[in-house]
Amino acid sequence: MPQSQRDAEVFDVVVIGSGAGGGTVAHVLTRMGIRVALLEAGPMLHPAQDFLEHKWPYEYGHRGAGDGGASYFGRGKPFGFFSTTSGGWELEGEPYTLGEGTKFRWFRSRIIGGRTNHYGRMSFRFSDYDFQPHSRDGLGTDWPITYEDIAPYYDKAEAFIGIAGSREGIRSAPDGVFLPPPPPKAHEVLIKKASEKLGIPCIPNRRAVITKNLNGRPACHYCGQCERGCITASNYSSSQVQIFPALKTGKLKIFELAMAREVLLDETGKASAVSYIDKRTRREKRIRGRVIVLAASACESARLLLNSRSSRFPDGLANSSGLVGRYLMDTVGLALGGYVPALEGMPRYDTDGYGGAHLYMPWFGLGKERELGFPRGYHIEIGGGYDMPSVGSFHGMIRRHGYGKKLKESIRREYGAFVAFAGRGEMIPNHLSYCEIDPKVVDKWGIPVLRFHFRWSDYELKQARHMQQTFAAIIETMGGRVTGTFARADDSVPISV
């Protein structure tokens, strides 16, 4: 690779990554008059061109198909071809490797704003007990800060970005600074009735979508297409809410298509610059800063530290403990669907709402973990209604009902009568789950890649089985039947990653 070029300018702060962390740093510091350079491995975001929330799927190539589009068109895209994702689980020329016996998928975003452009906007606080896990059950490690330490910053963040929700006084779901939530949809009313009959609270969701005008941003217009982007910036993304305003201060300079390689040190051993690959020219360049901030996602930041080796730090920067990349955690996820006859043939109404579920269920087993057999909890996300059909939506009905008049009647009757539940739970960190540098593989930029090792423990498997049993109980309490695959007692529950 040609000798690296050095930028003569020295910034006050160099930030690597433009997602929730990097965007917040850039916004806060530039408002204070601090000169910031922001490195992003993907391209600039142009909402007027890139956001497609008000167009029909058939107006785009592959009719908006998601990952499943590969079955029909030979290729797919995570979350659909009209979503604002730029990246995915597999990036051409940027591999990662897996250790023996490991199943793991790493989603990487490559665009200004990162995953905040398409994430579900569900925005929850940690509870007081989340900061003291080891003190509670002897597992994991206590945080060096408490809920009381961070609560004022939760307040500040919620007031700025805008979170719709309600104050419920539930310990597992701490109250915050909320905008008014929208009312529940019809299927959610039935779900709430069934869940509360089972002793499970079902409350207004807490999503980063504004229901009132806020800081120059108009309230949500309820098109229900948040994952495609929001041209009015009524939902939160670091790109629109933080980075673009930071640019207007004149204190922010963005380096797009800049693939960070390593953090460089000065003669005193302090971080002083970042080596990166300019993807346009494929040349290595250096950018200098008095402070370097890593906000490139958990695993990409670990990769940077591990690749930043020197005589002073032979095992990687900030890795004298040997723990960088260790105790890798993922969300415990499991989904199950059902069919509810009570929802058949309902009068048609707009269920778009503010881009997702209007209700959710916070953890309901606090204090019962010992009898449940797993130490940490989960929340439940719900789905249903009359969402936009996607490629393949009605293939199951074709198999059951054939074609013609019978098929049309069946679709009209059954569409909107399906509900879905997804659990999102906490994993216990374990020494078998970690990422490290693969000594034999580099990406197309010549940067050593990560190798992942990952294992679920019995704690996560038991938690996932409890999710499955809970979802089935809610569906049956609604008078419905489970339509997804339900694992037998002797089967491993398929945790999604």
Short mmCIF file of C-alpha atoms in Angstrom, two decimals:
data_model
loop_
_atom_site.label_atom_id
_atom_site.label_comp_id
_atom_site.label_asym_id
_atom_site.label_seq_id
_atom_site.Cartn_x
_atom_site.Cartn_y
_atom_site.Cartn_z
CA MET A 1 0.00 0.00 0.00
CA PRO A 2 1.39 3.52 -0.82
CA GLN A 3 2.87 5.59 1.98
CA SER A 4 0.15 7.25 4.03
CA GLN A 5 -0.75 10.91 3.53
CA ARG A 6 -0.86 13.12 6.61
CA ASP A 7 -3.49 15.84 7.01
CA ALA A 8 -1.79 19.05 8.12
CA GLU A 9 -4.83 20.14 10.14
CA VAL A 10 -5.05 19.07 13.78
CA PHE A 11 -8.62 18.75 15.04
CA ASP A 12 -9.68 19.15 18.64
CA VAL A 13 -11.48 15.80 18.46
CA VAL A 14 -11.52 12.99 15.90
CA VAL A 15 -14.60 10.74 16.12
CA ILE A 16 -14.72 7.34 14.41
CA GLY A 17 -18.29 6.31 13.63
CA SER A 18 -21.44 8.37 13.03
CA GLY A 19 -24.17 6.35 14.74
CA ALA A 20 -25.84 7.04 18.09
CA GLY A 21 -22.54 7.49 19.92
CA GLY A 22 -20.55 9.35 17.29
CA GLY A 23 -23.45 11.58 16.29
CA THR A 24 -24.07 12.58 19.89
CA VAL A 25 -20.40 13.41 20.48
CA ALA A 26 -20.23 15.50 17.30
CA HIS A 27 -23.43 17.38 18.13
CA VAL A 28 -22.58 18.17 21.74
CA LEU A 29 -18.98 19.22 21.09
CA THR A 30 -19.61 21.38 18.02
CA ARG A 31 -22.27 23.33 19.94
CA MET A 32 -19.52 24.12 22.43
CA GLY A 33 -17.32 25.52 19.66
CA ILE A 34 -15.01 22.48 19.51
CA ARG A 35 -13.63 21.50 16.10
CA VAL A 36 -14.56 17.91 15.28
CA ALA A 37 -13.59 15.53 12.47
CA LEU A 38 -16.03 12.66 11.90
CA LEU A 39 -14.86 9.50 10.08
CA GLU A 40 -17.52 7.29 8.52
CA ALA A 41 -16.78 4.10 6.56
CA GLY A 42 -19.87 4.61 4.40
CA PRO A 43 -21.17 7.41 2.18
CA MET A 44 -22.97 10.63 3.04
CA LEU A 45 -26.72 10.32 3.57
CA HIS A 46 -28.99 12.41 1.32
CA PRO A 47 -32.54 12.14 2.73
CA ALA A 48 -34.24 13.62 -0.33
CA GLN A 49 -32.72 10.87 -2.48
CA ASP A 50 -32.21 8.01 -0.04
CA PHE A 51 -35.45 8.04 1.97
CA LEU A 52 -38.22 6.18 0.20
CA GLU A 53 -40.99 6.07 2.78
CA HIS A 54 -43.71 7.54 0.57
CA LYS A 55 -43.27 5.30 -2.47
CA TRP A 56 -44.78 1.93 -3.31
CA PRO A 57 -42.63 -1.21 -3.27
CA TYR A 58 -43.45 -1.90 -6.92
CA GLU A 59 -41.76 1.38 -7.88
CA TYR A 60 -38.39 -0.12 -7.01
CA GLY A 61 -36.20 -2.94 -8.22
CA HIS A 62 -37.05 -6.33 -6.74
CA ARG A 63 -40.37 -4.87 -5.53
CA GLY A 64 -38.83 -3.96 -2.20
CA ALA A 65 -38.00 -7.56 -1.30
CA GLY A 66 -36.01 -8.17 1.86
CA ASP A 67 -33.53 -10.96 2.51
CA GLY A 68 -36.11 -13.36 1.14
CA GLY A 69 -35.81 -11.67 -2.23
CA ALA A 70 -32.89 -13.95 -2.97
CA SER A 71 -35.44 -16.74 -3.54
CA TYR A 72 -37.01 -14.78 -6.38
CA PHE A 73 -34.36 -12.43 -7.74
CA GLY A 74 -31.07 -14.09 -6.88
CA ARG A 75 -30.25 -11.48 -4.26
CA GLY A 76 -31.79 -9.83 -1.24
CA LYS A 77 -31.18 -6.89 1.05
CA PRO A 78 -31.55 -6.73 4.84
CA PHE A 79 -34.93 -5.14 5.69
CA GLY A 80 -35.82 -4.63 2.01
CA PHE A 81 -34.55 -2.77 -1.02
CA PHE A 82 -36.42 0.38 -0.03
CA SER A 83 -34.98 0.52 3.49
CA THR A 84 -32.25 2.96 4.51
CA THR A 85 -29.78 0.22 5.34
CA SER A 86 -26.36 0.57 3.78
CA GLY A 87 -24.46 -2.51 4.81
CA GLY A 88 -25.67 -5.77 6.26
CA TRP A 89 -24.57 -9.10 7.69
CA GLU A 90 -22.26 -9.69 4.74
CA LEU A 91 -20.18 -6.94 3.08
CA GLU A 92 -18.37 -7.59 -0.19
CA GLY A 93 -14.64 -7.63 0.42
CA GLU A 94 -15.03 -7.08 4.17
CA PRO A 95 -15.37 -10.56 5.68
CA TYR A 96 -15.21 -11.78 9.23
CA THR A 97 -14.42 -15.33 10.23
CA LEU A 98 -15.89 -17.78 12.74
CA GLY A 99 -14.17 -20.06 15.19
CA GLU A 100 -14.91 -23.77 15.20
CA GLY A 101 -18.52 -24.53 16.09
CA THR A 102 -19.54 -20.86 16.11
CA LYS A 103 -22.75 -19.50 14.60
CA PHE A 104 -22.71 -15.72 14.69
CA ARG A 105 -23.88 -12.91 12.40
CA TRP A 106 -22.41 -9.43 12.59
CA PHE A 107 -24.48 -6.58 11.17
CA ARG A 108 -22.41 -3.62 10.02
CA SER A 109 -23.88 -0.36 8.78
CA ARG A 110 -22.03 1.78 6.28
CA ILE A 111 -23.64 5.23 5.98
CA ILE A 112 -23.79 8.54 7.84
CA GLY A 113 -26.06 7.89 10.83
CA GLY A 114 -25.34 4.17 10.90
CA ARG A 115 -28.08 1.94 12.24
CA THR A 116 -30.00 4.88 13.70
CA ASN A 117 -31.39 5.42 10.19
CA HIS A 118 -33.38 2.18 10.29
CA TYR A 119 -33.53 0.86 13.87
CA GLY A 120 -36.90 0.28 15.52
CA ARG A 121 -36.68 3.47 17.66
CA MET A 122 -37.59 1.54 20.81
CA SER A 123 -35.65 3.48 23.43
CA PHE A 124 -35.60 2.16 26.99
CA ARG A 125 -33.71 3.11 30.11
CA PHE A 126 -31.72 0.63 32.14
CA SER A 127 -33.25 0.13 35.56
CA ASP A 128 -31.39 0.63 38.83
CA TYR A 129 -30.76 -3.12 39.20
CA ASP A 130 -29.27 -3.37 35.69
CA PHE A 131 -26.20 -1.51 36.93
CA GLN A 132 -25.61 -3.99 39.77
CA PRO A 133 -25.97 -7.47 38.22
CA HIS A 134 -23.20 -9.18 40.18
CA SER A 135 -24.52 -7.83 43.46
CA ARG A 136 -27.94 -9.28 42.60
CA ASP A 137 -27.11 -12.78 41.42
CA GLY A 138 -23.33 -13.19 41.34
CA LEU A 139 -23.20 -13.15 37.54
CA GLY A 140 -21.54 -10.60 35.31
CA THR A 141 -19.89 -7.48 36.72
CA ASP A 142 -21.31 -4.43 38.47
CA TRP A 143 -21.05 -1.17 36.57
CA PRO A 144 -18.80 1.57 38.02
CA ILE A 145 -21.77 3.96 37.79
CA THR A 146 -25.32 3.79 39.13
CA TYR A 147 -28.74 4.65 37.76
CA GLU A 148 -28.69 7.81 39.84
CA ASP A 149 -25.46 8.86 38.14
CA ILE A 150 -26.85 8.49 34.64
CA ALA A 151 -30.51 9.48 35.18
CA PRO A 152 -29.91 13.22 34.50
CA TYR A 153 -28.37 12.30 31.15
CA TYR A 154 -31.32 10.07 30.31
CA ASP A 155 -33.53 13.09 31.01
CA LYS A 156 -31.42 15.31 28.78
CA ALA A 157 -31.29 12.82 25.91
CA GLU A 158 -35.03 12.09 26.00
CA ALA A 159 -35.96 15.76 26.11
CA PHE A 160 -33.74 16.46 23.11
CA ILE A 161 -34.46 13.54 20.76
CA GLY A 162 -38.10 13.07 21.80
CA ILE A 163 -39.52 9.82 23.20
CA ALA A 164 -43.24 9.00 23.12
CA GLY A 165 -44.38 6.99 26.12
CA SER A 166 -46.20 7.01 29.44
CA ARG A 167 -45.22 7.04 33.10
CA GLU A 168 -46.21 3.68 34.60
CA GLY A 169 -44.15 3.30 37.78
CA ILE A 170 -42.74 -0.09 36.73
CA ARG A 171 -39.28 -0.79 38.14
CA SER A 172 -38.13 -2.82 35.13
CA ALA A 173 -39.15 0.05 32.84
CA PRO A 174 -38.13 3.33 34.53
CA ASP A 175 -40.19 6.38 33.68
CA GLY A 176 -38.64 9.17 31.65
CA VAL A 177 -39.31 12.44 29.86
CA PHE A 178 -42.12 11.49 27.48
CA LEU A 179 -44.22 12.96 24.71
CA PRO A 180 -47.84 11.72 24.48
CA PRO A 181 -48.10 8.16 23.07
CA PRO A 182 -50.53 7.27 20.27
CA PRO A 183 -53.53 5.06 21.13
CA PRO A 184 -53.30 1.28 20.70
CA LYS A 185 -54.36 -0.41 17.48
CA ALA A 186 -57.27 -2.87 17.43
CA HIS A 187 -55.17 -6.03 17.63
CA GLU A 188 -53.12 -4.44 20.41
CA VAL A 189 -56.25 -3.89 22.48
CA LEU A 190 -56.91 -7.64 22.37
CA ILE A 191 -53.26 -8.43 23.10
CA LYS A 192 -53.27 -6.10 26.09
CA LYS A 193 -56.44 -7.69 27.46
CA ALA A 194 -54.95 -11.19 27.13
CA SER A 195 -51.53 -10.30 28.54
CA GLU A 196 -52.95 -8.55 31.59
CA LYS A 197 -55.18 -11.56 32.22
CA LEU A 198 -51.91 -13.52 32.49
CA GLY A 199 -50.37 -10.94 34.81
CA ILE A 200 -48.12 -9.41 32.15
CA PRO A 201 -48.14 -5.59 31.92
CA CYS A 202 -48.75 -4.17 28.44
CA ILE A 203 -48.05 -0.44 28.21
CA PRO A 204 -47.50 2.28 25.59
CA ASN A 205 -44.28 1.70 23.71
CA ARG A 206 -41.34 4.03 24.26
CA ARG A 207 -40.13 5.03 20.84
CA ALA A 208 -37.95 7.85 19.54
CA VAL A 209 -40.74 9.28 17.40
CA ILE A 210 -42.11 12.72 18.24
CA THR A 211 -45.86 13.16 18.56
CA LYS A 212 -45.52 16.92 19.04
CA ASN A 213 -43.31 19.45 17.27
CA LEU A 214 -39.87 19.51 18.90
CA ASN A 215 -36.76 21.61 18.28
CA GLY A 216 -37.85 22.57 14.79
CA ARG A 217 -38.88 19.02 13.85
CA PRO A 218 -42.55 18.46 12.94
CA ALA A 219 -44.61 15.81 14.70
CA CYS A 220 -44.97 12.36 13.16
CA HIS A 221 -47.45 12.21 10.27
CA TYR A 222 -48.16 8.49 10.90
CA CYS A 223 -47.08 7.01 7.59
CA GLY A 224 -45.74 3.98 9.46
CA GLN A 225 -42.57 3.55 7.40
CA CYS A 226 -39.80 4.46 9.86
CA GLU A 227 -37.38 1.84 8.59
CA ARG A 228 -37.36 3.56 5.20
CA GLY A 229 -36.23 6.85 6.74
CA CYS A 230 -38.23 9.94 7.63
CA ILE A 231 -38.00 12.95 5.35
CA THR A 232 -39.42 15.19 8.09
CA ALA A 233 -36.99 13.89 10.75
CA SER A 234 -39.93 13.10 13.01
CA ASN A 235 -38.15 10.00 14.20
CA TYR A 236 -34.67 10.03 15.68
CA SER A 237 -31.58 9.35 13.63
CA SER A 238 -28.17 10.72 14.49
CA SER A 239 -27.81 11.86 10.87
CA GLN A 240 -30.79 14.22 10.80
CA VAL A 241 -31.15 15.16 14.45
CA GLN A 242 -27.49 15.59 15.38
CA ILE A 243 -24.97 15.42 12.53
CA PHE A 244 -26.67 17.72 10.02
CA PRO A 245 -27.28 20.41 12.70
CA ALA A 246 -23.64 20.00 13.79
CA LEU A 247 -22.52 20.70 10.22
CA LYS A 248 -24.34 24.03 10.33
CA THR A 249 -22.09 25.20 13.18
CA GLY A 250 -19.10 25.19 10.85
CA LYS A 251 -17.18 23.19 13.44
CA LEU A 252 -17.71 19.72 11.95
CA LYS A 253 -15.86 18.19 9.01
CA ILE A 254 -17.06 14.82 7.74
CA PHE A 255 -14.72 12.31 6.13
CA GLU A 256 -17.02 9.87 4.34
CA LEU A 257 -15.90 6.55 2.85
CA ALA A 258 -13.07 6.56 5.37
CA MET A 259 -12.26 3.08 6.69
CA ALA A 260 -10.40 3.45 9.98
CA ARG A 261 -7.37 1.17 10.20
CA GLU A 262 -5.71 1.91 13.55
CA VAL A 263 -5.18 4.54 16.24
CA LEU A 264 -1.68 6.03 16.20
CA LEU A 265 0.31 7.26 19.20
CA ASP A 266 2.68 10.16 19.76
CA GLU A 267 6.08 9.88 21.43
CA THR A 268 4.47 10.02 24.88
CA GLY A 269 2.19 7.06 24.15
CA LYS A 270 -0.97 9.16 23.84
CA ALA A 271 -3.47 8.65 21.01
CA SER A 272 -2.82 11.44 18.52
CA ALA A 273 -4.04 10.34 15.07
CA VAL A 274 -6.06 7.81 13.11
CA SER A 275 -4.83 5.91 10.08
CA TYR A 276 -7.63 5.28 7.59
CA ILE A 277 -8.16 4.09 4.04
CA ASP A 278 -9.78 6.54 1.63
CA LYS A 279 -12.13 4.16 -0.18
CA ARG A 280 -12.26 6.39 -3.25
CA THR A 281 -8.51 6.38 -3.88
CA ARG A 282 -7.56 3.27 -1.86
CA ARG A 283 -4.77 5.34 -0.32
CA GLU A 284 -3.89 5.28 3.37
CA LYS A 285 -4.23 8.65 5.08
CA ARG A 286 -3.77 10.05 8.57
CA ILE A 287 -5.87 12.52 10.45
CA ARG A 288 -4.65 14.10 13.67
CA GLY A 289 -6.59 15.08 16.76
CA ARG A 290 -5.96 16.09 20.34
CA VAL A 291 -8.62 13.60 21.43
CA ILE A 292 -9.66 10.39 19.62
CA VAL A 293 -13.17 8.98 20.20
CA LEU A 294 -14.05 5.42 19.16
CA ALA A 295 -17.76 5.10 18.35
CA ALA A 296 -17.61 2.57 15.52
CA SER A 297 -19.91 -0.01 17.17
CA ALA A 298 -18.78 -2.40 19.88
CA CYS A 299 -17.05 -4.96 17.67
CA GLU A 300 -15.59 -2.53 15.12
CA SER A 301 -14.17 -0.44 17.97
CA ALA A 302 -12.64 -3.59 19.49
CA ARG A 303 -11.15 -4.41 16.09
CA LEU A 304 -9.54 -0.96 15.93
CA LEU A 305 -8.03 -1.31 19.39
CA LEU A 306 -6.70 -4.81 18.69
CA ASN A 307 -5.21 -3.67 15.38
CA SER A 308 -3.55 -0.65 17.04
CA ARG A 309 -0.42 -2.53 18.06
CA SER A 310 2.93 -0.94 18.88
CA SER A 311 6.05 -1.66 20.90
CA ARG A 312 4.35 0.06 23.79
CA PHE A 313 1.09 -1.88 23.33
CA PRO A 314 1.99 -5.19 21.64
CA ASP A 315 -1.44 -6.74 22.33
CA GLY A 316 -3.41 -3.74 21.12
CA LEU A 317 -4.29 -0.34 22.50
CA ALA A 318 -5.98 -0.24 25.93
CA ASN A 319 -5.60 -4.02 26.17
CA SER A 320 -3.12 -4.55 28.98
CA SER A 321 -5.87 -6.58 30.69
CA GLY A 322 -6.31 -8.78 27.63
CA LEU A 323 -10.06 -8.21 27.82
CA VAL A 324 -10.69 -6.12 24.69
CA GLY A 325 -13.20 -8.09 22.62
CA ARG A 326 -13.82 -10.59 25.41
CA TYR A 327 -17.15 -11.49 27.00
CA LEU A 328 -19.03 -10.69 23.81
CA MET A 329 -22.77 -10.41 24.36
CA ASP A 330 -25.73 -10.42 22.00
CA THR A 331 -29.45 -9.98 22.51
CA VAL A 332 -31.42 -13.14 23.21
CA GLY A 333 -34.13 -13.09 20.57
CA LEU A 334 -37.06 -15.35 19.75
CA ALA A 335 -40.27 -14.82 17.78
CA LEU A 336 -43.58 -16.64 17.48
CA GLY A 337 -46.73 -15.90 15.49
CA GLY A 338 -50.37 -16.76 15.82
CA TYR A 339 -53.73 -16.56 14.10
CA VAL A 340 -56.65 -14.99 16.00
CA PRO A 341 -60.17 -15.66 14.64
CA ALA A 342 -61.54 -12.70 16.62
CA LEU A 343 -59.64 -10.44 14.20
CA GLU A 344 -61.14 -12.02 11.07
CA GLY A 345 -63.05 -9.78 8.69
CA MET A 346 -62.66 -6.63 10.75
CA PRO A 347 -63.57 -3.31 9.14
CA ARG A 348 -60.50 -1.97 7.36
CA TYR A 349 -58.69 0.87 9.06
CA ASP A 350 -55.24 2.45 8.91
CA THR A 351 -52.86 0.59 11.21
CA ASP A 352 -49.71 2.37 10.04
CA GLY A 353 -49.33 4.45 13.19
CA TYR A 354 -45.93 5.81 14.10
CA GLY A 355 -43.84 3.14 12.44
CA GLY A 356 -44.17 0.19 14.76
CA ALA A 357 -46.05 -1.26 17.72
CA HIS A 358 -47.89 1.24 19.90
CA LEU A 359 -47.66 -1.11 22.91
CA TYR A 360 -45.02 -3.39 24.39
CA MET A 361 -44.55 -5.55 27.48
CA PRO A 362 -41.72 -4.76 29.90
CA TRP A 363 -40.13 -7.53 31.99
CA PHE A 364 -42.70 -9.00 34.34
CA GLY A 365 -40.67 -11.56 36.29
CA LEU A 366 -38.53 -9.31 38.46
CA GLY A 367 -37.83 -11.07 41.75
CA LYS A 368 -38.99 -14.43 40.37
CA GLU A 369 -35.81 -15.33 38.49
CA ARG A 370 -34.83 -18.14 40.84
CA GLU A 371 -38.10 -20.02 40.35
CA LEU A 372 -38.05 -19.30 36.61
CA GLY A 373 -34.61 -20.89 36.28
CA PHE A 374 -32.85 -18.05 34.45
CA PRO A 375 -31.35 -14.90 36.00
CA ARG A 376 -32.19 -12.06 33.61
CA GLY A 377 -35.32 -10.81 31.95
CA TYR A 378 -36.66 -9.73 28.58
CA HIS A 379 -39.26 -7.45 27.07
CA ILE A 380 -41.88 -8.40 24.49
CA GLU A 381 -42.44 -6.64 21.18
CA ILE A 382 -45.70 -7.17 19.32
CA GLY A 383 -46.86 -7.05 15.72
CA GLY A 384 -50.01 -7.30 13.66
CA GLY A 385 -52.44 -5.18 11.71
CA TYR A 386 -52.62 -4.30 8.03
CA ASP A 387 -48.99 -3.70 7.15
CA MET A 388 -47.88 -3.31 3.55
CA PRO A 389 -47.74 -6.77 1.95
CA SER A 390 -44.28 -7.78 0.79
CA VAL A 391 -43.01 -10.24 -1.79
CA GLY A 392 -44.30 -13.68 -0.85
CA SER A 393 -46.81 -12.46 1.76
CA PHE A 394 -49.65 -14.62 0.46
CA HIS A 395 -47.79 -17.72 -0.69
CA GLY A 396 -49.01 -19.63 2.35
CA MET A 397 -52.60 -18.75 1.50
CA ILE A 398 -52.11 -19.91 -2.08
CA ARG A 399 -51.00 -23.29 -0.82
CA ARG A 400 -54.04 -23.52 1.46
CA HIS A 401 -56.75 -21.95 -0.66
CA GLY A 402 -55.64 -22.23 -4.29
CA TYR A 403 -56.57 -19.47 -6.74
CA GLY A 404 -59.49 -17.33 -7.84
CA LYS A 405 -62.52 -16.32 -5.82
CA LYS A 406 -61.76 -18.58 -2.85
CA LEU A 407 -58.25 -17.16 -2.54
CA LYS A 408 -59.48 -13.56 -2.63
CA GLU A 409 -62.16 -14.23 -0.04
CA SER A 410 -59.65 -15.96 2.23
CA ILE A 411 -57.15 -13.13 1.97
CA ARG A 412 -59.80 -10.53 2.80
CA ARG A 413 -60.92 -12.58 5.79
CA GLU A 414 -57.53 -13.58 7.17
CA TYR A 415 -55.34 -10.58 6.39
CA GLY A 416 -54.93 -8.62 9.61
CA ALA A 417 -55.86 -11.63 11.78
CA PHE A 418 -52.24 -12.62 12.38
CA VAL A 419 -50.27 -11.43 15.39
CA ALA A 420 -46.60 -11.81 16.23
CA PHE A 421 -44.44 -11.59 19.33
CA ALA A 422 -40.69 -11.15 19.69
CA GLY A 423 -38.66 -11.34 22.88
CA ARG A 424 -35.49 -9.34 23.47
CA GLY A 425 -33.55 -10.53 26.49
CA GLU A 426 -30.27 -10.08 28.32
CA MET A 427 -27.41 -12.52 27.87
CA ILE A 428 -25.01 -13.45 30.67
CA PRO A 429 -21.41 -12.75 29.57
CA ASN A 430 -19.27 -15.88 29.30
CA HIS A 431 -15.59 -16.54 28.55
CA LEU A 432 -16.40 -18.64 25.47
CA SER A 433 -17.87 -15.65 23.63
CA TYR A 434 -15.35 -13.17 22.24
CA CYS A 435 -13.81 -11.66 19.13
CA GLU A 436 -10.15 -11.53 18.20
CA ILE A 437 -8.00 -10.63 15.20
CA ASP A 438 -7.74 -13.41 12.64
CA PRO A 439 -4.00 -13.59 11.89
CA LYS A 440 -4.55 -15.08 8.43
CA VAL A 441 -7.31 -12.94 6.90
CA VAL A 442 -7.45 -9.28 5.81
CA ASP A 443 -10.23 -7.36 4.09
CA LYS A 444 -9.92 -5.72 0.69
CA TRP A 445 -8.37 -2.66 2.37
CA GLY A 446 -5.60 -4.77 3.83
CA ILE A 447 -6.95 -4.53 7.39
CA PRO A 448 -6.92 -7.69 9.56
CA VAL A 449 -10.47 -8.91 10.23
CA LEU A 450 -12.25 -10.17 13.33
CA ARG A 451 -12.74 -13.83 14.16
CA PHE A 452 -15.75 -14.57 16.36
CA HIS A 453 -16.25 -17.27 18.97
CA PHE A 454 -19.74 -17.48 20.43
CA ARG A 455 -21.78 -19.74 22.71
CA TRP A 456 -25.18 -19.43 24.32
CA SER A 457 -25.38 -20.82 27.84
CA ASP A 458 -28.23 -22.72 29.48
CA TYR A 459 -29.38 -19.41 30.96
CA GLU A 460 -30.19 -18.02 27.50
CA LEU A 461 -31.77 -21.25 26.28
CA LYS A 462 -34.07 -21.35 29.30
CA GLN A 463 -34.93 -17.70 28.84
CA ALA A 464 -35.79 -18.29 25.17
CA ARG A 465 -37.99 -21.27 26.03
CA HIS A 466 -39.84 -19.11 28.55
CA MET A 467 -40.38 -16.52 25.81
CA GLN A 468 -41.85 -19.16 23.54
CA GLN A 469 -44.18 -20.52 26.20
CA THR A 470 -45.29 -17.01 27.16
CA PHE A 471 -46.07 -16.01 23.57
CA ALA A 472 -48.06 -19.19 23.05
CA ALA A 473 -50.03 -18.53 26.24
CA ILE A 474 -50.93 -15.00 25.10
CA ILE A 475 -52.04 -16.24 21.67
CA GLU A 476 -54.18 -18.98 23.20
CA THR A 477 -55.68 -16.57 25.76
CA MET A 478 -56.75 -14.42 22.79
CA GLY A 479 -58.58 -17.46 21.44
CA GLY A 480 -55.98 -17.95 18.72
CA ARG A 481 -53.64 -20.69 17.62
CA VAL A 482 -49.87 -20.71 17.22
CA THR A 483 -48.80 -20.68 13.57
CA GLY A 484 -45.01 -20.69 13.95
CA THR A 485 -42.74 -23.58 14.80
CA PHE A 486 -42.94 -24.54 18.46
CA ALA A 487 -39.98 -26.50 19.82
CA ARG A 488 -40.65 -29.73 21.66
CA ALA A 489 -39.50 -30.07 25.24
CA ASP A 490 -36.40 -32.01 24.18
CA ASP A 491 -35.44 -29.58 21.41
CA SER A 492 -33.12 -26.60 21.63
CA VAL A 493 -35.05 -23.37 21.23
CA PRO A 494 -33.81 -21.51 18.11
CA ILE A 495 -32.49 -18.20 19.43
CA SER A 496 -32.28 -15.57 16.69
CA VAL A 497 -29.14 -13.47 16.37
#
